[in-house]
Amino acid sequence: MVRANAMIVVKAIGLVGKVFMTRLVGAEGMGLYQLAYSFYSLILMIISGGLPTALGMFTAKHTARGWRLFKIFSVFMILTGLVCSILTFWFSTPIANLLGYPQLDFVIRCLSPAMLAVPLLSLLRGYLQGLERYTAIALSEIIEQTARIGTLMLLVPLFIQSGIEFAVGGAVLGTFTGALLSFAVLITFFMYNRPSVALSPPSSRADLPLVVQASFAIAFTRLLIPSSDFMDAIIIPQRLQVAGVSSKEAAEMFGIVTSIALVVAYMPTLITGALTHTLTMKITSDWQNKKYNAFYKKSHTAIQVAWVWGLASGFFIFEYAPEISLFVFGIQNAEIPIKSLAMLPLLVGLREITTSVLWAQNRKKTPFIGLCAGVLANFIILYSIVAIPEFGYTGMSLGIITLELIATGWNFKTLQLFQRAKSRTVIVLLVDILVFEAILIMGTLCSKALSSLGWSGTVHIIVEAFHYCFWCALYLKVRLKSIFEE
């Protein structure tokens, strides 16, 4: 639960940084930022792979032998990270050209130090997770994000005078400073809380290949999303330019979708993400102990919570997309992409919960297959539709929604949730939709009634949003109470 709460804090701090940066560098700057980060995320996954997770799982069973492997892997991470960092710095110009924006040269160079620090930090966190030092890990994550956003807020205003690419470079430098400070904190903690290994049994020769093999299996599944994001970063701007959009406009459109619309759509999933984190451990234990009634009851409850919360947040995002775009991010033309992705909180929440259910049943390949199918469909849509004039935003949004729909639908099909749905359940779900729609209509009517008082438009929006949140909170309380009493 500590990690789940820390994750919410970290994402909230990250949102503050995104809003701050968007207002300074605009949509084009955020597009360049996301293009550079897509490359960084891919290289980071290639360097660390699944080693942190595999080491954590091994250390949980063999503490002393885990320490010896941690020392071996640390040397590997330092050498690999150093090589990748130097190569990235040297070949920053070809990498920037590959991404289609030569001005990313400086940004890529600013990211290169992070390729040495972040993998080592991830490995240390993996080892500490095996030792169940969850509080220390959570604290380090908050410190890392705070330092990263603090660096961004300090350097972006200083570098913006020299150009957008220099401001973006200053922003990504926060990745290195955050990782460095977080690593220093964890090392200090580890020095004073190091486990005793003096009387430990000697490590087996099979330990190293066992952990490496497990890390490759984990990395294979986790490499899909960074690879997909990197391919999106290459395909989308190129196809937009085929449709007649300039290079600058393509970066702006890419930035609006990836740094504004997606950020807004994914924020409500912090709740379902925290629920998933807590649920996975509980239902896995129920399944292993053959407590099937408890397993299915908790799974059913979690799916309903994801449904209700996804609807509430989705309706809010759709209704107040113009205000979110203009008042929060200071961007006028982000309204349509935000509205187009309003159903993402619902789809992502359901996918995360059903994935946890399948993992608990030790059916880990199933969600991966659904995600692969979704990624393939996303590529086809991006390549074909984005290149059509005036269909840039439509193609990007449709690709993202299709990916989530296919992945979620595949999980539902595997769990046979469509077949198990009873008529009473369908009616309740339809009532949920009607209730949230009615709340929106009531809020609009209330706002119109207040217009006779001569209040400003901003006050009307605040009152209307407050009205929606109040009645949604009341309905959620009643609805979730009925769910947990079932």
PDB file of N, CA, C and O in Angstrom, residues 316-336 338-339 461:
ATOM      1  N   PHE A 316     -16.450  13.381 -17.059  1.00  0.00           N
ATOM      2  CA  PHE A 316     -15.891  14.666 -16.635  1.00  0.00           C
ATOM      3  C   PHE A 316     -14.903  15.194 -17.670  1.00  0.00           C
ATOM      4  O   PHE A 316     -14.946  16.371 -18.049  1.00  0.00           O
ATOM      5  N   ILE A 317     -13.995  14.323 -18.133  1.00  0.00           N
ATOM      6  CA  ILE A 317     -12.987  14.739 -19.121  1.00  0.00           C
ATOM      7  C   ILE A 317     -13.656  15.195 -20.413  1.00  0.00           C
ATOM      8  O   ILE A 317     -13.278  16.210 -21.005  1.00  0.00           O
ATOM      9  N   PHE A 318     -14.686  14.445 -20.858  1.00  0.00           N
ATOM     10  CA  PHE A 318     -15.367  14.794 -22.107  1.00  0.00           C
ATOM     11  C   PHE A 318     -16.075  16.141 -21.990  1.00  0.00           C
ATOM     12  O   PHE A 318     -16.014  16.975 -22.908  1.00  0.00           O
ATOM     13  N   GLU A 319     -16.746  16.370 -20.868  1.00  0.00           N
ATOM     14  CA  GLU A 319     -17.528  17.588 -20.694  1.00  0.00           C
ATOM     15  C   GLU A 319     -16.649  18.822 -20.532  1.00  0.00           C
ATOM     16  O   GLU A 319     -16.944  19.897 -21.066  1.00  0.00           O
ATOM     17  N   TYR A 320     -15.543  18.673 -19.795  1.00  0.00           N
ATOM     18  CA  TYR A 320     -14.723  19.846 -19.469  1.00  0.00           C
ATOM     19  C   TYR A 320     -13.402  19.874 -20.221  1.00  0.00           C
ATOM     20  O   TYR A 320     -12.439  20.499 -19.775  1.00  0.00           O
ATOM     21  N   ALA A 321     -13.350  19.212 -21.373  1.00  0.00           N
ATOM     22  CA  ALA A 321     -12.140  19.215 -22.204  1.00  0.00           C
ATOM     23  C   ALA A 321     -11.709  20.622 -22.612  1.00  0.00           C
ATOM     24  O   ALA A 321     -10.509  20.941 -22.562  1.00  0.00           O
ATOM     25  N   PRO A 322     -12.642  21.505 -23.015  1.00  0.00           N
ATOM     26  CA  PRO A 322     -12.203  22.867 -23.395  1.00  0.00           C
ATOM     27  C   PRO A 322     -11.533  23.616 -22.249  1.00  0.00           C
ATOM     28  O   PRO A 322     -10.511  24.287 -22.438  1.00  0.00           O
ATOM     29  N   GLU A 323     -12.105  23.484 -21.054  1.00  0.00           N
ATOM     30  CA  GLU A 323     -11.554  24.180 -19.890  1.00  0.00           C
ATOM     31  C   GLU A 323     -10.201  23.587 -19.475  1.00  0.00           C
ATOM     32  O   GLU A 323      -9.281  24.323 -19.107  1.00  0.00           O
ATOM     33  N   ILE A 324     -10.083  22.265 -19.540  1.00  0.00           N
ATOM     34  CA  ILE A 324      -8.814  21.616 -19.208  1.00  0.00           C
ATOM     35  C   ILE A 324      -7.724  22.069 -20.172  1.00  0.00           C
ATOM     36  O   ILE A 324      -6.598  22.380 -19.777  1.00  0.00           O
ATOM     37  N   SER A 325      -8.077  22.121 -21.464  1.00  0.00           N
ATOM     38  CA  SER A 325      -7.120  22.512 -22.495  1.00  0.00           C
ATOM     39  C   SER A 325      -6.635  23.947 -22.305  1.00  0.00           C
ATOM     40  O   SER A 325      -5.431  24.213 -22.325  1.00  0.00           O
ATOM     41  N   LEU A 326      -7.572  24.855 -22.083  1.00  0.00           N
ATOM     42  CA  LEU A 326      -7.233  26.274 -22.057  1.00  0.00           C
ATOM     43  C   LEU A 326      -6.732  26.740 -20.696  1.00  0.00           C
ATOM     44  O   LEU A 326      -5.675  27.374 -20.591  1.00  0.00           O
ATOM     45  N   PHE A 327      -7.472  26.411 -19.635  1.00  0.00           N
ATOM     46  CA  PHE A 327      -7.146  26.949 -18.316  1.00  0.00           C
ATOM     47  C   PHE A 327      -6.001  26.214 -17.628  1.00  0.00           C
ATOM     48  O   PHE A 327      -5.237  26.802 -16.876  1.00  0.00           O
ATOM     49  N   VAL A 328      -5.892  24.904 -17.852  1.00  0.00           N
ATOM     50  CA  VAL A 328      -4.843  24.127 -17.186  1.00  0.00           C
ATOM     51  C   VAL A 328      -3.539  24.175 -17.977  1.00  0.00           C
ATOM     52  O   VAL A 328      -2.486  24.534 -17.448  1.00  0.00           O
ATOM     53  N   PHE A 329      -3.612  23.833 -19.279  1.00  0.00           N
ATOM     54  CA  PHE A 329      -2.392  23.731 -20.087  1.00  0.00           C
ATOM     55  C   PHE A 329      -2.103  24.981 -20.919  1.00  0.00           C
ATOM     56  O   PHE A 329      -1.007  25.113 -21.454  1.00  0.00           O
ATOM     57  N   GLY A 330      -3.088  25.862 -21.046  1.00  0.00           N
ATOM     58  CA  GLY A 330      -2.869  27.061 -21.830  1.00  0.00           C
ATOM     59  C   GLY A 330      -2.789  26.805 -23.322  1.00  0.00           C
ATOM     60  O   GLY A 330      -2.207  27.591 -24.064  1.00  0.00           O
ATOM     61  N   ILE A 331      -3.380  25.702 -23.796  1.00  0.00           N
ATOM     62  CA  ILE A 331      -3.380  25.342 -25.212  1.00  0.00           C
ATOM     63  C   ILE A 331      -4.829  25.317 -25.704  1.00  0.00           C
ATOM     64  O   ILE A 331      -5.666  24.611 -25.129  1.00  0.00           O
ATOM     65  N   GLN A 332      -5.129  26.032 -26.755  1.00  0.00           N
ATOM     66  CA  GLN A 332      -6.511  26.142 -27.216  1.00  0.00           C
ATOM     67  C   GLN A 332      -6.982  24.933 -28.018  1.00  0.00           C
ATOM     68  O   GLN A 332      -8.133  24.520 -27.906  1.00  0.00           O
ATOM     69  N   ASN A 333      -6.108  24.367 -28.852  1.00  0.00           N
ATOM     70  CA  ASN A 333      -6.546  23.324 -29.779  1.00  0.00           C
ATOM     71  C   ASN A 333      -6.334  21.901 -29.275  1.00  0.00           C
ATOM     72  O   ASN A 333      -6.201  20.973 -30.065  1.00  0.00           O
ATOM     73  N   ALA A 334      -6.320  21.708 -27.953  1.00  0.00           N
ATOM     74  CA  ALA A 334      -6.205  20.355 -27.409  1.00  0.00           C
ATOM     75  C   ALA A 334      -7.566  19.770 -27.045  1.00  0.00           C
ATOM     76  O   ALA A 334      -7.656  18.628 -26.592  1.00  0.00           O
ATOM     77  N   GLU A 335      -8.628  20.537 -27.253  1.00  0.00           N
ATOM     78  CA  GLU A 335      -9.966  20.100 -26.839  1.00  0.00           C
ATOM     79  C   GLU A 335     -10.404  18.803 -27.515  1.00  0.00           C
ATOM     80  O   GLU A 335     -10.845  17.855 -26.854  1.00  0.00           O
ATOM     81  N   ILE A 336     -10.285  18.759 -28.850  1.00  0.00           N
ATOM     82  CA  ILE A 336     -10.762  17.583 -29.592  1.00  0.00           C
ATOM     83  C   ILE A 336      -9.981  16.318 -29.228  1.00  0.00           C
ATOM     84  O   ILE A 336     -10.580  15.263 -28.964  1.00  0.00           O
ATOM     85  N   ILE A 338      -8.471  15.645 -26.411  1.00  0.00           N
ATOM     86  CA  ILE A 338      -8.853  15.277 -25.038  1.00  0.00           C
ATOM     87  C   ILE A 338     -10.210  14.586 -25.039  1.00  0.00           C
ATOM     88  O   ILE A 338     -10.405  13.548 -24.388  1.00  0.00           O
ATOM     89  N   LYS A 339     -11.167  15.153 -25.777  1.00  0.00           N
ATOM     90  CA  LYS A 339     -12.491  14.526 -25.856  1.00  0.00           C
ATOM     91  C   LYS A 339     -12.421  13.143 -26.497  1.00  0.00           C
ATOM     92  O   LYS A 339     -13.117  12.218 -26.080  1.00  0.00           O
ATOM     93  N   ILE A 461     -18.244  27.889 -14.742  1.00  0.00           N
ATOM     94  CA  ILE A 461     -17.569  26.604 -14.988  1.00  0.00           C
ATOM     95  C   ILE A 461     -17.177  25.943 -13.668  1.00  0.00           C
ATOM     96  O   ILE A 461     -17.348  24.733 -13.485  1.00  0.00           O
TER      97      ILE A 461
END
